[in-house]
Amino acid sequence: MDTVPEYFGSMVFNDRVMKSVLSSAVYASLKKTIDENVELDPGVANAVAEAMKDWAVSKGATHFTHWFQPLTGITAEKHDGFISPAPDGGVITEFSGKELIKGEPDASSFPSGGLRATFEARGYTAWDPTSYAFIKEKTLCIPTAFCSYGGQALDKKTPLLRSMEALNRQALRILRLFGNDTAKCVRPSVGPEQEYFLITKEMYDARPDLRFTGRTLFGARPPKGQEMDDHYFGAIKPRVAAYMEELNRELWAHGVMAKTEHNEVAPAQHELAPIYTTANVATDHNQLTMEIMQKVAARHGLVCLLHEKPFAGVNGSGKHNNWSISTNEGQNLLSPGETPYENAQFLLFLCAVIRAVDDYQDLLRISVASAGNDHRLGASEAPPAVVSMFLGDELTEILNAIENDTPYKGGKNTLLKLGVDVLPRFNRDTTDRNRTSPFAFTGNKFEFRMVGSSDSIACANIMLNSAVAESLRVFADRLEGSADFETALHDLIRQTVRAHKRILFNGNGYDEAWIREAAARGLHNYATTPDCIPHLLDEKNVAMLTSHGVFSKEELRSRCEILLENYCKTVTIEANTMIGMALTQIMPAVSRFAADTARGAAAKKALLPDVHCAYETKLVGKLSALTDLIDGAAENLQTAVAALSGAKNVFEESVMIRDFVLPGMAALRAHCDEAETLTEKSYLPFPTYGDILFSVR
Ligand code: ADP
Ligand code: MG
């Protein structure tokens, strides 16, 4: 078997491969495009395409595809063969620079929120040279952006790249103010920690809800839940270990540096974290990771559930988006520095994030909104729907000292002079690494914990990059015009802390008291997707996102519509699945058990006329009452779903779903789950939570 260094990246057209197969002139030119955002020389494209094809064919690839991320949340590909007929009747393999750079998929099946209709029927894909091409199942996959002919983004990569460019522009302005004339670009780095559940294929196949919706719609809680903490960091079961081993191998071959794997809090829940990389590559890698996770699971007779809340009452799955910004020279701008100047610069970037998170709480909430994540945010195990920021005690104290011009006690007990004093070393605190905060500073990066496990991380990073770019723009505008840089900097930091400290919260994010305090502080609390999505079009949000060139107003409108459409579709499918399962599986099963119990009691009485059969009588009474309740609740839900066709637009429909369909589903479920706890197990029509959650051994 090959060693890790041998197969790591073996399926990737990465820097090492490029260096070895491209001429030094072509390599240098491409490298400039990748590292410094310099536009690609068209002449170089042909040479790269040729080399890429030869490399791919040597690895057994027969096809190529432009690999892109439409607004459906999955990735899309359209395969084309490398092979062209040759004049002598044979075939030659061909792949031109033109084909590398631009593709024209039949885009009509991807959601556009009306954009294509307004602009141009077809869309095109465009190569993103900053994300390496790779081979997946004999196909060379070329990461691409997907746009309409009018230039409107129909995907998630395009606005992500634009947001990175906005951040780069503004961050460089700040660096120049601090005397850094050498950095050529600034980029966000991201490491997403991916949570997931592993269950057996048999369990999955036996549950229509899992098959149709990715989550269970019924199920009473198992007697052994996560309250018994033996799972987290516990020994990994052999079947899971075999899965993880193969998963790692596959990911490594595809250049994804999967690093840590351990059990998560819930039974059957696990986590995978890659080593961080540039935001757009991290986004591509995370999409690829989710795909490979599911494929490898299938080979092991398992199913990988990526849903945010596959099991009610059991810890849900998220994706912790670790985010930092650094220069092409390797300086992490969120890392406290060694010199007074670096420290002042660090505090300024920190303030930029504080301002961004406070001013654009709504955009961050929107960036993680989905029907699935609504079950998680605000429940007691996940971050609340209120966005707040955790800095830790030491950093909070430093900011307080600056805000109030009071001595900072850590270290010298003197006034902290920016640009003069070195900050004391504050350690990445292990005791109060606040796990409940939606947005936490963890030493040299921020961890945004609200992202859903099945979601692309693109949206969260688009909003984060853009909002921070906006802070930096405001800061640069002000500092560039100042006569006395140090004083202006000090004032700016002080004022920023004063104006935005309401977003800082070091306490327990699950606490009811915090939710009340957050309201008093004027923080948003958007509990559901229909509550937050329309705010995407709030004037301040449109102004910010358009001014940085991240989205056009039309793109925002279309995205708003698509997000709500996805929400409506998802919940409607869930509601219909529930109705089907209740009517054709649960009610008949419960009713049969009641009838058998009644028959048993009658037989007893026939034998022994004095017997009361109190137990059976009570049970049959309860079960009959429950089946009637289930029947009524199913009918109510059917009515609520039918009413959706009367909605005037997708916004109205989403509100009807929130107010009528989801409560109808909850009512139906409550009765069914109660019936489950009273029904003899052999009558149950599908596996229970206990069966599913402990299915993998
Ligand atoms: P945790 O204790 O939260 O599990 P880890 O050190 O394991 O933290 O890192 C979690 C994730 O954060 C990993 O994907 C890691 O690569 C990523 N990460 C670490 N440093 C940075 C950074 N400077 N910028 C972005 N992501 C980072
Ligand atoms: Mg973490």
XYZ file of C-alpha atoms and ligand atoms in Angstrom:
725
model
C 0.000 0.000 0.000
C 1.221 3.476 -0.819
C 2.340 5.697 1.994
C 0.348 8.801 2.850
C 2.809 11.229 1.239
C 2.580 9.154 -1.944
C -1.148 9.189 -2.314
C -1.882 12.544 -0.695
C -3.162 14.747 -3.476
C -2.561 12.001 -6.031
C -5.879 12.917 -7.680
C -5.199 16.647 -7.649
C -3.629 18.869 -10.284
C -1.825 20.736 -7.542
C 1.207 22.936 -7.321
C 3.621 20.028 -7.299
C 2.108 18.529 -10.445
C 1.924 21.915 -12.176
C 5.552 22.593 -11.428
C 6.573 19.290 -12.941
C 4.390 19.309 -16.064
C 4.220 22.987 -17.064
C 7.023 24.972 -18.657
C 8.549 27.399 -16.199
C 7.088 30.395 -18.059
C 3.573 28.937 -18.057
C 3.910 27.869 -14.440
C 5.089 31.327 -13.373
C 2.228 32.996 -15.198
C -0.406 30.678 -13.735
C 1.111 31.044 -10.295
C 0.763 34.826 -10.542
C -2.920 34.356 -11.281
C -3.354 32.012 -8.347
C -1.328 33.908 -5.768
C -1.838 37.506 -6.698
C -5.197 37.653 -8.426
C -3.517 38.671 -11.683
C -5.740 38.021 -14.695
C -4.972 34.846 -16.590
C -3.065 35.164 -19.852
C -5.226 33.437 -22.508
C -2.150 31.949 -24.149
C -1.306 30.236 -20.886
C -4.729 28.589 -20.714
C -4.080 26.317 -23.703
C -0.805 25.094 -22.311
C -2.405 24.445 -18.935
C -5.348 22.631 -20.516
C -3.059 20.389 -22.532
C -0.953 19.514 -19.507
C -4.001 19.022 -17.340
C -5.551 16.645 -19.852
C -2.363 14.600 -20.280
C -2.039 14.298 -16.522
C -5.710 13.322 -16.132
C -5.567 10.744 -18.923
C -2.425 9.257 -17.372
C -4.481 8.798 -14.204
C -7.211 6.984 -16.112
C -9.606 9.898 -16.624
C -11.788 9.739 -19.730
C -14.030 12.745 -19.168
C -13.871 16.258 -17.870
C -16.489 18.399 -16.238
C -16.903 21.923 -15.031
C -17.724 21.364 -11.388
C -19.895 24.088 -9.847
C -22.229 24.912 -7.000
C -25.676 26.006 -8.084
C -28.089 27.448 -5.552
C -29.513 24.060 -4.647
C -26.793 23.335 -2.117
C -25.252 20.414 -3.964
C -22.642 20.434 -6.702
C -23.385 19.996 -10.369
C -21.378 18.561 -13.198
C -21.819 17.895 -16.880
C -19.423 15.334 -18.241
C -17.738 15.662 -21.626
C -15.355 13.182 -23.145
C -11.735 14.088 -23.842
C -11.935 12.012 -26.954
C -12.333 13.539 -30.426
C -12.386 11.636 -33.733
C -9.093 11.803 -35.600
C -8.883 12.106 -39.427
C -7.417 8.598 -39.678
C -10.517 7.065 -38.137
C -8.971 6.689 -34.700
C -9.456 8.959 -31.730
C -7.319 11.597 -30.142
C -7.727 13.097 -26.726
C -8.405 16.794 -26.818
C -8.987 19.505 -24.330
C -8.403 23.136 -25.194
C -7.819 26.236 -23.169
C -11.231 27.390 -24.271
C -12.863 24.319 -22.803
C -10.864 24.741 -19.626
C -11.853 28.348 -19.144
C -15.458 28.360 -20.178
C -18.326 25.895 -20.376
C -21.975 26.159 -21.273
C -24.029 23.728 -19.246
C -27.721 23.449 -19.909
C -28.588 25.601 -16.974
C -32.331 25.584 -17.193
C -32.723 22.989 -14.466
C -30.927 25.034 -11.833
C -32.775 27.607 -9.767
C -32.180 31.192 -10.769
C -34.924 32.999 -8.882
C -36.056 34.603 -12.119
C -32.602 35.827 -13.099
C -32.234 33.859 -16.299
C -35.660 34.842 -17.458
C -34.816 38.479 -17.000
C -31.399 38.328 -18.537
C -30.442 35.507 -20.795
C -31.631 31.962 -21.127
C -28.254 30.261 -20.961
C -25.616 30.311 -18.302
C -21.909 29.672 -18.497
C -19.275 28.291 -16.184
C -15.864 29.889 -15.750
C -12.706 28.280 -14.394
C -11.531 29.280 -10.928
C -7.762 28.749 -11.230
C -7.354 29.367 -7.495
C -8.989 26.033 -6.705
C -7.107 22.976 -8.010
C -8.705 20.644 -10.532
C -9.029 17.034 -9.371
C -10.067 13.620 -10.632
C -13.195 11.973 -9.301
C -14.367 8.693 -10.766
C -12.422 8.940 -14.020
C -13.548 12.497 -14.516
C -11.349 15.561 -14.387
C -13.326 18.063 -12.269
C -12.560 21.705 -12.896
C -13.846 24.015 -10.145
C -15.838 26.757 -11.836
C -18.124 29.693 -11.230
C -21.605 29.666 -12.789
C -23.134 32.858 -14.192
C -25.850 34.010 -16.539
C -24.790 35.659 -19.788
C -25.704 38.966 -18.241
C -22.980 38.283 -15.673
C -25.426 37.569 -12.841
C -24.169 34.944 -10.431
C -26.195 31.740 -10.417
C -23.951 29.986 -7.925
C -22.220 30.343 -4.588
C -18.633 30.569 -5.757
C -19.003 33.798 -7.731
C -20.143 35.966 -4.809
C -17.641 34.190 -2.566
C -14.791 35.178 -4.878
C -16.177 38.699 -5.096
C -16.380 38.955 -1.299
C -12.787 37.755 -1.012
C -11.757 40.434 -3.471
C -13.628 43.096 -1.476
C -11.916 41.977 1.711
C -8.559 41.953 -0.042
C -9.011 45.510 -1.337
C -9.955 47.002 1.999
C -7.512 44.999 4.117
C -4.610 46.081 1.916
C -5.556 49.719 2.503
C -5.270 49.125 6.243
C -1.970 47.282 5.934
C -0.494 50.158 3.932
C -1.484 52.522 6.742
C 0.557 50.382 9.096
C 3.521 50.695 6.779
C 3.224 47.273 5.166
C 4.172 47.852 1.526
C 5.066 44.300 0.664
C 1.885 42.279 1.117
C 0.314 41.616 -2.282
C -2.967 40.192 -1.149
C -5.019 39.321 1.884
C -7.217 36.264 1.964
C -9.585 34.616 4.381
C -8.630 31.143 5.597
C -11.309 28.709 6.594
C -11.372 25.364 8.380
C -14.872 23.908 8.610
C -15.485 21.227 11.228
C -18.099 18.895 9.825
C -20.513 16.970 12.054
C -22.497 13.977 10.829
C -24.353 10.857 11.868
C -23.585 7.340 10.719
C -26.354 4.751 10.715
C -26.755 1.405 8.996
C -28.263 1.147 5.548
C -30.942 -1.268 6.835
C -32.211 1.320 9.322
C -32.199 4.007 6.693
C -34.070 1.906 4.155
C -36.730 1.063 6.689
C -37.598 4.713 7.334
C -39.413 6.635 4.583
C -38.787 9.886 6.476
C -35.018 9.397 6.360
C -35.117 8.412 2.725
C -37.326 11.295 1.579
C -36.239 14.084 3.909
C -32.903 13.137 5.490
C -34.350 13.326 8.979
C -36.741 11.382 11.175
C -40.200 12.919 11.393
C -41.366 10.563 14.134
C -39.662 8.815 17.006
C -39.815 8.801 20.767
C -36.503 9.494 22.512
C -34.372 6.464 23.306
C -33.956 5.534 26.964
C -30.180 5.849 26.567
C -29.383 9.217 25.137
C -26.412 11.508 25.250
C -26.881 12.060 28.985
C -24.541 9.121 29.313
C -21.350 10.764 28.201
C -19.579 7.611 27.105
C -19.643 8.488 23.429
C -17.724 11.766 23.156
C -14.035 10.980 22.682
C -14.956 7.415 23.498
C -13.476 4.509 21.634
C -14.483 4.512 17.988
C -16.342 1.351 17.036
C -14.537 -0.942 14.569
C -17.039 -0.423 11.769
C -16.843 3.342 12.181
C -13.063 3.184 12.372
C -12.958 1.258 9.079
C -15.212 3.882 7.526
C -13.064 6.745 8.772
C -9.900 5.102 7.546
C -11.224 4.734 4.028
C -12.754 8.202 4.121
C -9.424 9.713 5.112
C -7.664 7.905 2.305
C -10.146 9.145 -0.270
C -10.078 12.691 1.040
C -6.302 12.756 1.135
C -6.089 11.488 -2.414
C -8.327 14.408 -3.352
C -6.099 16.849 -1.536
C -8.442 17.417 1.409
C -6.379 17.454 4.556
C -8.802 15.760 6.899
C -7.165 15.832 10.276
C -9.184 15.101 13.350
C -11.952 12.641 13.772
C -13.754 11.884 16.947
C -17.146 11.011 18.261
C -19.501 13.876 18.919
C -21.898 14.334 21.832
C -24.766 12.256 20.475
C -24.664 8.534 19.892
C -23.804 7.740 16.242
C -22.579 11.326 15.752
C -19.060 12.089 14.586
C -16.929 14.987 13.419
C -14.331 15.527 10.753
C -12.096 18.588 10.532
C -9.747 19.454 7.699
C -6.688 21.649 8.042
C -7.701 25.166 7.102
C -7.067 26.661 3.684
C -8.191 29.616 1.527
C -11.935 30.238 1.828
C -12.892 29.262 -1.717
C -10.776 26.118 -1.680
C -12.165 25.237 1.753
C -15.658 25.662 0.339
C -14.942 23.417 -2.645
C -13.276 20.886 -0.379
C -16.192 20.850 2.002
C -18.598 20.130 -0.854
C -16.328 17.352 -2.030
C -15.986 16.055 1.520
C -19.742 15.795 1.982
C -20.026 13.918 -1.291
C -17.196 11.518 -0.490
C -18.515 10.951 3.045
C -21.761 9.662 1.611
C -20.128 7.560 -1.073
C -17.714 5.856 1.285
C -20.548 5.198 3.745
C -22.460 3.350 1.034
C -19.466 1.059 0.492
C -19.600 0.123 4.166
C -23.321 -0.572 4.280
C -23.787 2.692 6.121
C -25.552 5.976 5.490
C -24.006 9.308 6.399
C -26.687 11.745 7.540
C -25.730 15.359 6.978
C -29.054 16.824 8.088
C -28.914 19.443 10.851
C -31.409 17.639 13.025
C -31.887 14.013 12.017
C -33.286 13.076 15.444
C -35.472 15.269 17.634
C -34.242 15.520 21.195
C -30.761 14.403 20.179
C -27.868 16.803 19.570
C -27.997 18.219 16.044
C -25.155 18.633 13.555
C -23.467 21.844 12.581
C -20.413 23.032 10.816
C -18.038 25.231 12.785
C -16.643 27.715 10.332
C -13.175 28.666 11.601
C -12.204 31.889 9.905
C -9.131 34.115 9.877
C -7.498 36.518 7.452
C -3.892 36.501 6.423
C -1.508 38.063 3.944
C 0.172 36.214 1.114
C 3.309 36.551 3.242
C 1.721 34.349 5.879
C 0.859 36.946 8.498
C -2.400 36.080 10.289
C -4.075 39.438 10.869
C -6.134 38.025 13.729
C -3.090 36.898 15.624
C -1.849 39.220 18.366
C 1.630 40.254 17.355
C 5.075 40.595 18.851
C 5.498 44.345 18.466
C 3.386 47.286 19.601
C 2.560 48.112 16.001
C 1.426 44.605 15.199
C -0.701 44.684 18.310
C -2.412 47.880 17.339
C -3.018 46.384 13.923
C -4.431 43.224 15.493
C -6.814 45.263 17.650
C -7.972 47.194 14.615
C -8.764 44.009 12.690
C -10.455 42.625 15.778
C -12.592 45.765 15.957
C -13.408 45.384 12.276
C -14.867 41.962 13.022
C -16.742 43.226 16.081
C -18.299 46.007 14.067
C -19.104 43.643 11.200
C -20.817 41.069 13.390
C -22.847 43.730 15.189
C -23.896 45.694 12.115
C -24.627 42.617 10.045
C -25.991 40.153 12.605
C -28.971 39.740 10.329
C -26.824 38.788 7.333
C -24.938 36.213 9.376
C -28.215 34.735 10.586
C -29.545 34.724 7.019
C -26.389 33.041 5.761
C -27.160 29.948 7.841
C -30.935 29.917 7.446
C -32.625 26.762 6.211
C -35.556 24.590 7.189
C -33.132 22.049 8.643
C -31.077 24.518 10.654
C -34.204 26.091 12.149
C -34.575 22.923 14.232
C -31.144 23.421 15.628
C -30.634 27.130 16.214
C -32.317 28.162 19.395
C -32.718 24.643 20.721
C -30.804 24.084 23.935
C -27.892 22.237 22.404
C -26.835 24.550 19.607
C -25.991 28.198 19.368
C -29.059 30.368 19.832
C -30.596 32.228 16.910
C -29.278 35.443 18.466
C -25.872 36.337 17.085
C -23.336 37.408 19.693
C -19.602 37.324 20.029
C -17.297 35.736 22.584
C -13.848 37.228 23.100
C -12.804 35.676 26.396
C -12.129 37.545 29.620
C -8.656 38.816 28.875
C -9.346 40.357 25.522
C -12.598 41.833 26.804
C -10.651 43.454 29.621
C -8.157 44.924 27.181
C -10.961 46.419 25.107
C -12.625 47.760 28.255
C -9.384 49.436 29.281
C -9.096 51.091 25.869
C -12.731 52.123 25.832
C -12.615 53.741 29.248
C -8.987 54.907 29.243
C -8.479 52.946 32.418
C -5.350 51.042 33.389
C -5.150 47.529 32.086
C -4.414 45.257 34.996
C -2.983 42.328 33.127
C 0.759 42.880 33.223
C 1.790 46.416 34.091
C -1.343 48.007 35.450
C -0.827 51.038 33.259
C -2.724 52.755 30.519
C -2.450 50.804 27.325
C -0.991 52.949 24.581
C -1.659 51.603 21.148
C 1.376 51.529 18.970
C 3.582 51.837 22.043
C 2.709 48.963 24.320
C 2.997 45.294 23.622
C -0.105 43.394 24.603
C 0.460 40.821 27.271
C 0.401 37.299 25.929
C -3.105 36.121 26.325
C -3.289 32.425 26.022
C -5.910 30.664 24.121
C -8.011 30.018 27.169
C -8.885 26.414 27.701
C -11.164 26.829 30.699
C -13.655 29.205 29.191
C -13.585 28.164 25.603
C -17.173 29.069 25.389
C -18.979 26.336 23.514
C -22.306 28.123 23.554
C -21.296 31.242 21.660
C -22.375 31.540 18.036
C -19.242 33.491 17.168
C -16.167 32.924 19.281
C -12.612 34.212 19.156
C -10.332 31.233 19.657
C -6.856 32.726 19.868
C -6.077 33.604 16.265
C -9.345 32.906 14.420
C -13.046 33.246 14.830
C -15.305 30.263 14.995
C -18.766 30.850 13.524
C -20.835 27.993 14.859
C -24.252 28.612 13.408
C -23.654 27.039 10.002
C -25.789 23.964 9.360
C -24.124 20.617 8.731
C -25.589 20.112 5.251
C -25.133 23.681 4.084
C -22.404 24.995 1.838
C -20.069 27.195 3.863
C -20.020 29.673 0.975
C -22.919 31.821 2.200
C -21.543 32.268 5.713
C -18.147 33.262 4.367
C -19.600 35.608 1.749
C -21.389 37.561 4.472
C -18.468 37.456 6.859
C -15.942 38.622 4.262
C -18.233 41.365 3.006
C -19.189 42.688 6.420
C -15.566 42.800 7.534
C -14.579 44.462 4.241
C -17.170 47.126 5.011
C -15.708 47.773 8.494
C -12.239 48.018 7.002
C -13.467 50.423 4.336
C -14.945 52.721 6.969
C -11.790 52.464 9.067
C -9.463 53.101 6.116
C -11.503 56.096 4.957
C -11.129 57.596 8.367
C -7.514 56.756 9.059
C -6.224 57.707 5.613
C -7.401 61.236 6.181
C -6.016 61.632 9.684
C -3.172 63.958 10.546
C -2.048 61.987 13.591
C -2.361 58.272 12.829
C -1.791 56.982 16.353
C -4.352 59.235 17.978
C -6.857 58.578 15.224
C -6.320 54.844 15.628
C -6.788 54.977 19.366
C -9.967 57.009 19.019
C -11.287 54.734 16.323
C -10.789 51.605 18.399
C -12.294 53.234 21.459
C -15.322 54.440 19.565
C -15.823 51.113 17.842
C -15.785 49.248 21.137
C -18.195 51.765 22.634
C -20.599 51.616 19.703
C -20.599 47.859 19.231
C -19.954 46.262 22.591
C -23.578 45.151 22.823
C -22.632 42.265 20.532
C -20.019 41.003 23.005
C -21.217 38.337 25.377
C -19.022 35.922 27.284
C -21.757 34.080 29.170
C -23.949 31.111 28.435
C -25.680 31.524 25.102
C -28.373 28.960 25.941
C -29.554 30.808 28.974
C -33.107 32.181 28.848
C -31.839 35.240 30.739
C -29.435 35.954 27.870
C -32.220 35.861 25.313
C -34.044 38.503 27.365
C -30.912 40.580 27.786
C -30.128 40.312 24.091
C -33.560 41.763 23.355
C -32.862 44.604 25.781
C -29.563 45.236 23.969
C -31.456 45.476 20.711
C -29.944 42.353 19.141
C -31.967 40.502 16.544
C -33.576 37.205 17.394
C -34.830 35.660 14.175
C -36.077 32.263 15.205
C -36.968 30.948 11.766
C -36.019 31.181 8.118
C -39.109 33.187 7.074
C -38.330 35.608 9.921
C -34.858 36.421 8.683
C -34.647 35.911 4.915
C -36.692 38.977 3.868
C -34.116 41.144 5.688
C -31.648 40.237 2.986
C -33.330 43.029 1.063
C -33.143 45.606 3.861
C -31.722 48.805 2.513
C -28.587 48.789 4.649
C -27.777 45.215 3.555
C -28.367 45.864 -0.121
C -26.303 49.042 0.090
C -23.366 47.295 1.723
C -23.334 44.209 -0.505
C -23.762 46.127 -3.744
C -21.213 48.800 -2.843
C -18.533 46.111 -2.487
C -19.621 44.458 -5.709
C -20.518 41.204 -3.980
C -24.126 41.024 -5.167
C -26.261 43.086 -7.464
C -29.703 44.021 -6.253
C -31.253 41.559 -8.731
C -29.043 38.780 -7.443
C -30.129 39.489 -3.892
C -33.762 39.459 -4.894
C -33.349 36.166 -6.678
C -31.471 34.630 -3.750
C -34.128 35.743 -1.329
C -36.699 33.994 -3.461
C -34.667 30.803 -3.884
C -33.946 30.524 -0.170
C -37.627 30.804 0.655
C -38.535 28.423 -2.152
C -36.107 25.832 -0.790
C -37.615 26.274 2.654
C -41.159 25.788 1.367
C -40.254 22.762 -0.733
C -38.369 21.084 2.083
C -41.130 21.464 4.653
C -43.883 20.533 2.212
C -42.116 17.279 1.373
C -41.716 16.617 5.090
C -45.390 17.285 5.779
C -46.518 14.994 2.978
C -44.140 12.272 4.100
C -45.513 12.556 7.632
C -49.090 12.294 6.472
C -48.258 9.208 4.443
C -46.426 7.517 7.289
C -49.140 8.369 9.818
C -51.994 7.134 7.648
C -50.460 4.063 6.092
C -47.994 2.875 8.714
C -48.473 4.281 12.191
C -52.264 4.335 12.570
C -52.838 0.863 11.126
C -50.078 -0.558 13.358
C -51.366 1.060 16.537
C -54.916 0.142 15.688
C -53.942 -3.471 15.038
C -52.172 -3.664 18.359
C -55.247 -2.215 20.091
C -57.511 -4.697 18.334
C -55.248 -7.649 19.234
C -55.100 -6.460 22.827
C -58.887 -6.172 22.936
C -59.235 -9.638 21.442
C -56.822 -10.994 24.009
C -58.825 -9.405 26.801
C -62.072 -10.791 25.408
C -60.520 -14.255 25.269
C -59.405 -13.915 28.890
C -62.872 -12.857 29.944
C -64.447 -15.755 28.068
C -62.204 -18.081 30.008
C -62.500 -16.377 33.380
C -65.660 -14.213 33.518
C -64.564 -12.587 36.808
C -61.348 -11.146 35.369
C -61.395 -7.343 34.980
C -58.736 -6.869 32.334
C -58.129 -3.371 33.721
C -54.721 -3.105 32.027
C -55.991 -4.098 28.605
C -59.068 -1.927 28.904
C -57.026 1.111 29.861
C -54.478 0.465 27.128
C -57.045 -0.085 24.411
C -58.812 3.105 25.539
C -55.575 5.105 25.344
C -54.595 3.661 21.995
C -58.021 4.276 20.493
C -58.001 7.836 21.740
C -54.549 8.304 20.257
C -55.460 6.919 16.856
C -58.379 9.337 16.775
C -56.033 12.188 17.677
C -53.556 11.077 15.033
C -56.319 10.909 12.479
C -57.506 14.414 13.367
C -53.987 15.832 13.372
C -53.217 14.255 10.000
C -56.359 15.800 8.594
C -55.436 19.233 9.991
C -51.998 18.951 8.467
C -53.469 17.974 5.123
C -55.662 21.068 5.268
C -52.677 23.274 6.113
C -50.671 21.874 3.200
C -53.595 22.226 0.798
C -53.988 25.868 1.811
C -50.457 26.616 0.570
C -51.638 26.633 -3.009
C -53.551 29.811 -2.166
C -50.389 31.714 -1.223
C -49.833 34.806 -3.352
C -46.056 34.519 -3.339
C -43.249 32.501 -1.848
C -42.896 34.854 1.103
C -46.536 34.397 2.048
C -46.199 30.665 1.568
C -43.185 30.508 3.875
C -45.125 32.343 6.583
C -48.043 29.918 6.218
C -45.620 27.059 6.579
C -44.099 28.569 9.690
C -47.455 29.353 11.285
C -49.603 26.399 10.249
C -47.735 23.549 8.601
C -44.874 23.218 11.101
C -47.174 23.427 14.159
C -49.436 20.876 12.440
C -46.455 18.568 11.993
C -45.475 18.981 15.635
C -49.003 18.086 16.784
C -49.160 15.013 14.593
C -45.771 13.892 15.744
C -46.577 14.309 19.444
C -49.523 11.909 19.207
C -47.625 9.405 17.091
C -44.614 9.439 19.414
C -46.875 8.857 22.387
C -48.538 5.955 20.606
C -45.089 4.524 19.901
C -44.289 4.377 23.604
C -47.479 2.375 24.259
C -47.269 -0.031 21.346
C -45.642 -3.424 21.591
C -42.393 -3.265 19.663
C -43.105 -5.989 17.120
C -46.099 -3.977 15.889
C -44.073 -0.854 15.161
C -43.838 -0.268 11.426
C -40.254 1.030 11.395
C -37.131 1.056 13.593
C -37.172 3.235 16.692
C -34.622 5.857 17.739
C -32.941 3.283 19.949
C -32.619 0.872 17.025
C -31.252 3.525 14.696
C -28.894 5.382 17.003
C -27.226 2.246 18.268
C -27.312 0.409 14.951
C -23.633 0.735 14.107
C -21.410 -1.418 16.226
P -10.974 23.029 17.993
O -10.320 23.006 19.309
O -12.046 24.034 17.876
O -11.376 21.660 17.494
P -8.781 22.951 16.105
O -7.420 23.450 16.383
O -8.969 21.484 16.053
O -9.817 23.616 17.065
O -9.225 23.566 14.733
C -10.489 23.487 14.281
C -10.471 23.928 12.845
O -9.990 25.264 12.766
C -9.569 23.098 11.945
O -10.235 22.895 10.733
C -8.372 24.002 11.793
O -7.689 23.752 10.593
C -9.021 25.348 11.761
N -8.082 26.447 12.015
C -7.017 26.458 12.826
N -6.368 27.636 12.729
C -7.031 28.393 11.835
C -6.860 29.698 11.292
N -5.858 30.485 11.655
N -7.762 30.122 10.385
C -8.789 29.349 10.006
N -8.996 28.138 10.479
C -8.138 27.639 11.380
Mg -14.134 23.858 17.144
